[in-house]
Tab-separated table of C-alpha atoms in Angstrom:
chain	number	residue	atom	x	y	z
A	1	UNK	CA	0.000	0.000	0.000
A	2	UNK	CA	1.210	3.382	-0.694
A	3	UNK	CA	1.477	5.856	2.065
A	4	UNK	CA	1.114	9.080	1.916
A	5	UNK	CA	4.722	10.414	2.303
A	6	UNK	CA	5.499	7.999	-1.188
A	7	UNK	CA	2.069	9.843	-2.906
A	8	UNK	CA	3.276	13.291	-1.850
A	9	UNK	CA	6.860	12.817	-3.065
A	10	UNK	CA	5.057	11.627	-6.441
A	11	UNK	CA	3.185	14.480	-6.627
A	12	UNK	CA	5.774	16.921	-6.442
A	13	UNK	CA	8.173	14.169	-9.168
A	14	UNK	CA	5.034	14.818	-11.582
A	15	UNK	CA	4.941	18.725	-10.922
A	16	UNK	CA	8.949	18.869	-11.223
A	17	UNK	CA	8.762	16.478	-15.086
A	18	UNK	CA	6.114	18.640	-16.414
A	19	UNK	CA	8.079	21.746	-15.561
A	20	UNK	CA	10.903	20.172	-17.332
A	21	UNK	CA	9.391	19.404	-20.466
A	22	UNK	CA	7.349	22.614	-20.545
A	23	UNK	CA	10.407	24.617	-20.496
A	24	UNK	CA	11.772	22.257	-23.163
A	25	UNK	CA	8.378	22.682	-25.577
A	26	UNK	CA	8.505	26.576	-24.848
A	27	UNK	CA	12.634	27.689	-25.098
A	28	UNK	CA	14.980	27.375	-27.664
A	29	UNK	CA	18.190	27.106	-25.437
A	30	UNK	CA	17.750	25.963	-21.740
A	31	UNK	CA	20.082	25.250	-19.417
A	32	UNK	CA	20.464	23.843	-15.592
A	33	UNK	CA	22.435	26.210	-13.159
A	34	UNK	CA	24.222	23.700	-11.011
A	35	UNK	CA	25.941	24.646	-7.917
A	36	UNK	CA	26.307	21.262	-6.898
A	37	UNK	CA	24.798	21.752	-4.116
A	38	UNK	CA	22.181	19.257	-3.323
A	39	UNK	CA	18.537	21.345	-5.062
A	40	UNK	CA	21.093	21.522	-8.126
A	41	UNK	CA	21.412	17.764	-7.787
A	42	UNK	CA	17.737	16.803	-7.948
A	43	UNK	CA	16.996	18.744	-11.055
A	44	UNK	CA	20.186	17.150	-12.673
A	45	UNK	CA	17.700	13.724	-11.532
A	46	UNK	CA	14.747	15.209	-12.626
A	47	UNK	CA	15.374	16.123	-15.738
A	48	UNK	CA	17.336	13.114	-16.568
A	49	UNK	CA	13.691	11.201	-15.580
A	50	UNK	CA	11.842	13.806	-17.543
A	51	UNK	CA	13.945	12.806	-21.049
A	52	UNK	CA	14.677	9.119	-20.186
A	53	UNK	CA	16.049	7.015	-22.406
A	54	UNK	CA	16.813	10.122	-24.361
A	55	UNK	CA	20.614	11.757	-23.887
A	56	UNK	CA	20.492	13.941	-21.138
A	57	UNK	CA	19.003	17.446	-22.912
A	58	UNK	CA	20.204	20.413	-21.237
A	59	UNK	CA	23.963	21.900	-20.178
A	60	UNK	CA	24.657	22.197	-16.920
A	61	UNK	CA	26.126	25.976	-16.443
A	62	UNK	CA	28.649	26.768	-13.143
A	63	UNK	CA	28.884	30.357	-12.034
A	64	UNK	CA	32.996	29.761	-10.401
A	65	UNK	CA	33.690	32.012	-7.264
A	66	UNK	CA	36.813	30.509	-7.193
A	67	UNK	CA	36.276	29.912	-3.845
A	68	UNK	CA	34.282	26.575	-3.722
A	69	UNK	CA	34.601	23.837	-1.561
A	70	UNK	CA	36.981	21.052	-3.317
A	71	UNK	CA	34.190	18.209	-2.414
A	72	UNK	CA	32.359	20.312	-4.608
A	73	UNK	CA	34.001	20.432	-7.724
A	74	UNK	CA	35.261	16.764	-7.533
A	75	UNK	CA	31.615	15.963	-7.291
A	76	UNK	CA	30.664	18.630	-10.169
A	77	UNK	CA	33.264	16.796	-12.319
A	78	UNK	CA	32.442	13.234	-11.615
A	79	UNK	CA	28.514	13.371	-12.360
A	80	UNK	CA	29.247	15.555	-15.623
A	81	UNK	CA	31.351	12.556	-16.634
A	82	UNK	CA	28.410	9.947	-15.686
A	83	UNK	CA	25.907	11.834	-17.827
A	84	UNK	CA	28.112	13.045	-20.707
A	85	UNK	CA	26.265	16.336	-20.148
A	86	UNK	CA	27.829	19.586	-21.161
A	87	UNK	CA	29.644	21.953	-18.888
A	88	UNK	CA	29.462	25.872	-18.939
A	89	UNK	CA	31.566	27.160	-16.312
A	90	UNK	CA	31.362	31.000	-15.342
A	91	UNK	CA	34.568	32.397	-14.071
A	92	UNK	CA	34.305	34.708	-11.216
A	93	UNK	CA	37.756	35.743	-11.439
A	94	UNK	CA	37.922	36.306	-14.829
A	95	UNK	CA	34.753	38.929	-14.553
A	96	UNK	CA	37.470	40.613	-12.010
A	97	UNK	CA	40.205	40.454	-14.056
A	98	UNK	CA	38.624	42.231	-16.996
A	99	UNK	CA	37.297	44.531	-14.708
A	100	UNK	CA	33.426	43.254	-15.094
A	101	UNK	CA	33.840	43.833	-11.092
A	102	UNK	CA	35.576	44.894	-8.425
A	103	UNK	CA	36.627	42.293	-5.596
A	104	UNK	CA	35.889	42.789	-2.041
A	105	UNK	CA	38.861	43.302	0.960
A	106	UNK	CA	38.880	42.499	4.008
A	107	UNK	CA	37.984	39.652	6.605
A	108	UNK	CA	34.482	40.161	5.804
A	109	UNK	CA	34.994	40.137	1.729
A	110	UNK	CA	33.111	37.766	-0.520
A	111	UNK	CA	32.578	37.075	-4.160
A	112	UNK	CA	29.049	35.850	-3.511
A	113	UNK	CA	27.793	39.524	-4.480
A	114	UNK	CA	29.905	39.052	-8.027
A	115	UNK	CA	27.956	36.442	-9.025
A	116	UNK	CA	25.529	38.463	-10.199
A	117	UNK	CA	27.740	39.885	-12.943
A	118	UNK	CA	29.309	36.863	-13.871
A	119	UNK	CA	25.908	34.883	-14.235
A	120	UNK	CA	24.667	37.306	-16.588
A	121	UNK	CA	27.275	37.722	-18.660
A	122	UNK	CA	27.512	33.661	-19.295
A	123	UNK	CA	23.911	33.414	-20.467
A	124	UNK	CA	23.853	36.268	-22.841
A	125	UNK	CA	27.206	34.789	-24.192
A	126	UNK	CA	26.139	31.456	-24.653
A	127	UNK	CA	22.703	32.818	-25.855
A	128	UNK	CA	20.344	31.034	-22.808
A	129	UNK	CA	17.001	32.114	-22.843
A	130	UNK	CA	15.889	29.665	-19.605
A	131	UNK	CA	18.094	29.235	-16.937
A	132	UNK	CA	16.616	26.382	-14.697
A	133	UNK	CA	17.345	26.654	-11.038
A	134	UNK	CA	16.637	25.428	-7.603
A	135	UNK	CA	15.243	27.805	-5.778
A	136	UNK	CA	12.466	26.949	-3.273
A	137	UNK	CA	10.329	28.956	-1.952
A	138	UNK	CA	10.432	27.667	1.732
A	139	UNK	CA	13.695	28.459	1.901
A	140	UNK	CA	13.656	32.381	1.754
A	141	UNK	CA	10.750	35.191	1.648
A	142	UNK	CA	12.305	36.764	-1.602
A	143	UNK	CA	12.308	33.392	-3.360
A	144	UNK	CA	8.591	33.002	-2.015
A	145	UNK	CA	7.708	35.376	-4.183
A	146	UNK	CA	8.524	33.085	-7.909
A	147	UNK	CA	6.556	32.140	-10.323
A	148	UNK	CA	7.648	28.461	-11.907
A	149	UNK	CA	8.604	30.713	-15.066
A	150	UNK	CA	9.906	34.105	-13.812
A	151	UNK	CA	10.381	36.278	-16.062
A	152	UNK	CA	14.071	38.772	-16.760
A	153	UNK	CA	14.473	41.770	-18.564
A	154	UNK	CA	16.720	42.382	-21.362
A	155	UNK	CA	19.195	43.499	-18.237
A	156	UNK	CA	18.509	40.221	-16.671
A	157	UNK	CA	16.533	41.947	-13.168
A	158	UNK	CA	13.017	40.755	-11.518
A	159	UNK	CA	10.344	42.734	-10.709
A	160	UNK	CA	8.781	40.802	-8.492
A	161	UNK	CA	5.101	43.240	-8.924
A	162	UNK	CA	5.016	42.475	-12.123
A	163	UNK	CA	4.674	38.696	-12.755
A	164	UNK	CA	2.838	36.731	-15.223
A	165	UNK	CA	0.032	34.853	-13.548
A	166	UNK	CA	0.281	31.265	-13.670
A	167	UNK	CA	-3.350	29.127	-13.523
A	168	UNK	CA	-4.498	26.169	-14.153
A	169	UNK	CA	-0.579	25.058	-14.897
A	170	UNK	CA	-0.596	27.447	-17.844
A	171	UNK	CA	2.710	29.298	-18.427
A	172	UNK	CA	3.928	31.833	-20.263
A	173	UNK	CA	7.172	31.833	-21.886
A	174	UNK	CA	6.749	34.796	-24.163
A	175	UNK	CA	9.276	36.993	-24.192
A	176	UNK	CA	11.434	40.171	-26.440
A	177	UNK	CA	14.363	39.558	-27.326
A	178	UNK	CA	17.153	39.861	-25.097
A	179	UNK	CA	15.041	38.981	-22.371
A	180	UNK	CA	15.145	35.589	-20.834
A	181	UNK	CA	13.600	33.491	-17.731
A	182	UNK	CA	13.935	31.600	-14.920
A	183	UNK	CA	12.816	28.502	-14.234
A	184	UNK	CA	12.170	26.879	-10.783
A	185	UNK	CA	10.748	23.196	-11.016
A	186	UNK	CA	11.413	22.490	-7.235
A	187	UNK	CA	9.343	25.653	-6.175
A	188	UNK	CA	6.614	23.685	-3.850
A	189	UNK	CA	9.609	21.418	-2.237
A	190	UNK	CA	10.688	21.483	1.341
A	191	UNK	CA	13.814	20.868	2.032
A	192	UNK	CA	12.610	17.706	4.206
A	193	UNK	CA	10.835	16.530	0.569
A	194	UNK	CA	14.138	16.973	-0.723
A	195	UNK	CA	16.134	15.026	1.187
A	196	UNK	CA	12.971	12.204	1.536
A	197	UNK	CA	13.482	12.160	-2.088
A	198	UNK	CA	17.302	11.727	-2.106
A	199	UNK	CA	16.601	8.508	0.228
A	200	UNK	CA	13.813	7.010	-1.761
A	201	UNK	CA	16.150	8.196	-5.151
A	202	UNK	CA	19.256	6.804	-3.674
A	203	UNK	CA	20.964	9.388	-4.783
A	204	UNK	CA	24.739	10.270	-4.262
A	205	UNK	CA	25.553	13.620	-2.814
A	206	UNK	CA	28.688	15.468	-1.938
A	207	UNK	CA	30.350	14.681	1.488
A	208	UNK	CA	29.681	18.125	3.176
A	209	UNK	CA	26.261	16.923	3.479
A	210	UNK	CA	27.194	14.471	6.119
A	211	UNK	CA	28.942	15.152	9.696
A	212	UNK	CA	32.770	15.062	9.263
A	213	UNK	CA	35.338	16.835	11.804
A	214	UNK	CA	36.649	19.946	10.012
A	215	UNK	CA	38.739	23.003	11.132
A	216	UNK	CA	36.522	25.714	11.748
A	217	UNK	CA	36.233	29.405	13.521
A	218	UNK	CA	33.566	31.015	14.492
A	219	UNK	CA	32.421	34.653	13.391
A	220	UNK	CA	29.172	36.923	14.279
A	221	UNK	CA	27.552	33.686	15.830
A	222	UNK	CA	28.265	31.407	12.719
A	223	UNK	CA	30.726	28.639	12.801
A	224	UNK	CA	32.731	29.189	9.358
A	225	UNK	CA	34.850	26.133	8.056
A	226	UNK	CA	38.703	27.250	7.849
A	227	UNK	CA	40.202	27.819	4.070
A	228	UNK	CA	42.877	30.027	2.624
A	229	UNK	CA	39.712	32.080	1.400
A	230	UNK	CA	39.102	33.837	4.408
A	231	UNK	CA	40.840	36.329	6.106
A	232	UNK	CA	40.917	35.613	9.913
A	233	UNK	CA	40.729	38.377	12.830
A	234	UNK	CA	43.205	38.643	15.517
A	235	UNK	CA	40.509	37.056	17.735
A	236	UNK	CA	39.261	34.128	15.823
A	237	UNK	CA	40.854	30.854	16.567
A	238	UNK	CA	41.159	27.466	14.643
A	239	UNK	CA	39.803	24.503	16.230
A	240	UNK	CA	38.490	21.059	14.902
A	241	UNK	CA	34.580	20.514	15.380
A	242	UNK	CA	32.340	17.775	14.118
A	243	UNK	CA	29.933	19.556	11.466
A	244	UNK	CA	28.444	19.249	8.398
A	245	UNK	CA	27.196	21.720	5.446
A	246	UNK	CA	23.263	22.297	5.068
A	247	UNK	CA	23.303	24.855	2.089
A	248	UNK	CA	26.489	24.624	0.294
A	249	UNK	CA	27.682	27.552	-1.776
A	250	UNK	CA	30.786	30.112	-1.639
A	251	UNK	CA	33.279	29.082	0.576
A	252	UNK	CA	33.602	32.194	2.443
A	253	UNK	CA	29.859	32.998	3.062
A	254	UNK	CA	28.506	29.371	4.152
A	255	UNK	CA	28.205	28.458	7.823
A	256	UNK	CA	28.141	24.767	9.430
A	257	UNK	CA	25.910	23.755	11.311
A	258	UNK	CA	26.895	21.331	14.364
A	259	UNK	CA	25.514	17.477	13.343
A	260	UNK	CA	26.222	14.156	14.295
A	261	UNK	CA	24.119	13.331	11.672
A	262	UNK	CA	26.513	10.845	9.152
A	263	UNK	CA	23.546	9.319	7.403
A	264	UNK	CA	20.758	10.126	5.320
A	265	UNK	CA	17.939	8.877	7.702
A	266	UNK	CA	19.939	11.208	10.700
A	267	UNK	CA	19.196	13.768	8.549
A	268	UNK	CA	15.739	13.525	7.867
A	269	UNK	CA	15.218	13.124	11.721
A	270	UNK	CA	17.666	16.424	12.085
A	271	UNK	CA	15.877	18.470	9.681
A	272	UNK	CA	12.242	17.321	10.479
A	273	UNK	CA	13.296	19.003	13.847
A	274	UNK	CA	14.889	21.901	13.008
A	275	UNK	CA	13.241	25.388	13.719
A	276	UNK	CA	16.306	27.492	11.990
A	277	UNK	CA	15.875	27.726	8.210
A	278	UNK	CA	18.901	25.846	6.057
A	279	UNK	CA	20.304	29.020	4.985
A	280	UNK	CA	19.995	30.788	8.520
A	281	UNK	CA	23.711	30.181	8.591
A	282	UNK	CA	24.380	31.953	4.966
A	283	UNK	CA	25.900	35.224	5.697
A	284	UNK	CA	25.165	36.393	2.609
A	285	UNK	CA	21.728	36.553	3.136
A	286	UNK	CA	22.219	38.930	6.779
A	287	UNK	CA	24.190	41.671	4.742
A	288	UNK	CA	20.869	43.670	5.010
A	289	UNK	CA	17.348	43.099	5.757
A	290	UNK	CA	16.589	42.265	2.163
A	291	UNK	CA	19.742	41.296	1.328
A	292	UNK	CA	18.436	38.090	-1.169
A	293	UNK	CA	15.688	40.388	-2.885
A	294	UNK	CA	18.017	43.342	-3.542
A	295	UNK	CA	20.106	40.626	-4.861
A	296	UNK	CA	17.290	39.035	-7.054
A	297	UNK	CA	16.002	42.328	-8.403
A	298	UNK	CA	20.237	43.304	-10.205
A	299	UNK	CA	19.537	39.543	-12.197
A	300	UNK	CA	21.004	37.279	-8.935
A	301	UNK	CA	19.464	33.628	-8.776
């Protein structure tokens, strides 16, 4: 007998597929944003259901910081290997080395903000009029506020008062050129769905998902993991701690979050009881009150 967790999860599989192919029908070049963290992971599983037994259809496209977790590009690498996909990678540092932008200084510095810049830039150049992403909108109030098919202007910024509306699963893909979209086919997930789904899916995921003893210091309440990215203050001090990663982005703006939690069922339990959204610990997101939807609005994810 099915229960009702196994319906629900099937439900939101369906939704996900026909997001897929309707952004396949509607666009002439789509493409995944992958992160590698784990939301980028399930639509790399998604769509690869959504197409099945056809090659896999879309490119997966990397926006580099430069400063990314090693686990993350060995894991990047080894799945665009298994699926023969294509890889656009972004570079970051090359947007500061032509002078696209201007790098941060200082302990507090990160290239998270330059993303925006970079991201842009790649899709006009490589002529992507549907970037597909993983946003969710429990994880965020700005990202609450997408459509499945959000629409960009011809300088690639949301205004999020003037969306298309989308009923009775009807969306519109119209658009001038120079304009393009985004597309979010995990909207209506949790992040406990997700990570129900990775169990039932069985599928692989970096090891910064899992506890592992790193060397960490703490800063304004968040406990950062050590790297030659970050600057450190005269006060901060190195010491090993048993954590684990439950967002996983830039290096320098990520938090851990303390977990005994080695295993994908200890996870489920851990998050089912968690009260602190997953990216409650990105300090990105505390630079200002509306620090993601100022971010959204200049053409950010």
């Amino acid at each position: 007998m099915t229960n009702i967790s196994d319906k629900h999860l099937k439900y939101l599989e369906d939704e996900s597929i026909y997001l897929f192919r309707e952004a396949a029908a509607q666009f002439e070049n789509p493409a995944i944003l992958f992160s590698g963290g784990k939301d980028s992971i399930i639509l790399v599983h998604l769509a690869r259901k959504a197409f099945f037994p056809a090659k896999f259809p879309f490119p997966l496209v990397h926006i580099d910081t430069g400063h990314n977790f090693p686990e993350t590009i060995e894991y990047r690498d080894q799945l665009v290997q298994k699926l023969g996909a294509r890889l656009i990678v972004g570079s970051v540092q090359e947007s500061i080395d032509t002078g696209r932008v201007v790098e941060e200084t200082g302990p507090g510095a990160s290239r998270n903000w330059l993303q925006t810049v970079t991201l842009l830039d790649t899709l006009k150049q490589y002529k992507i009029d549907a970037a597909i992403g993983g946003g969710r909108r429990d994880e965020e109030k700005a990202r609450a506020k997408e459509r499945f098919f959000s629409h960009r202007d011809m300088h690639g910024q949301w205004d999020p008062k003037n969306q298309r509306p989308e009923l009775w699963n009807l969306f519109n893909g119209r658009k001038n050129p120079g304009e393009h979209f985004r597309v979010f086919p995990i909207s209506n997930w949790t992040e406990l769905d997700v990570w129900q789904y990775m169990k039932q899916e069985k599928i692989d995921l970096p090891s910064l998902y899992f506890s592992h003893k790193r060397s960490v210091f703490d800063r304004d309440g968040v406990t950062f993991a050590h790297t030659e990215f970050m600057e450190l203050l005269p006060h901060e001090k190195v010491y090993e701690k048993t954590i684990r990663f439950r967002t996983i982005g830039d290096a320098t703006c990520t938090g851990t979050v303390d977990s005994v939690a080695d295993n994908i069922d200890d996870i489920i339990a851990e998050v089912a009881a968690s009260r602190v959204t997953e990216r409650g610990n990105r300090n990105d997101d505390k630079r200002t009150e509306s620090a993601m939807e100022d971010r959204k609005l200049q053409g950010y994810f």
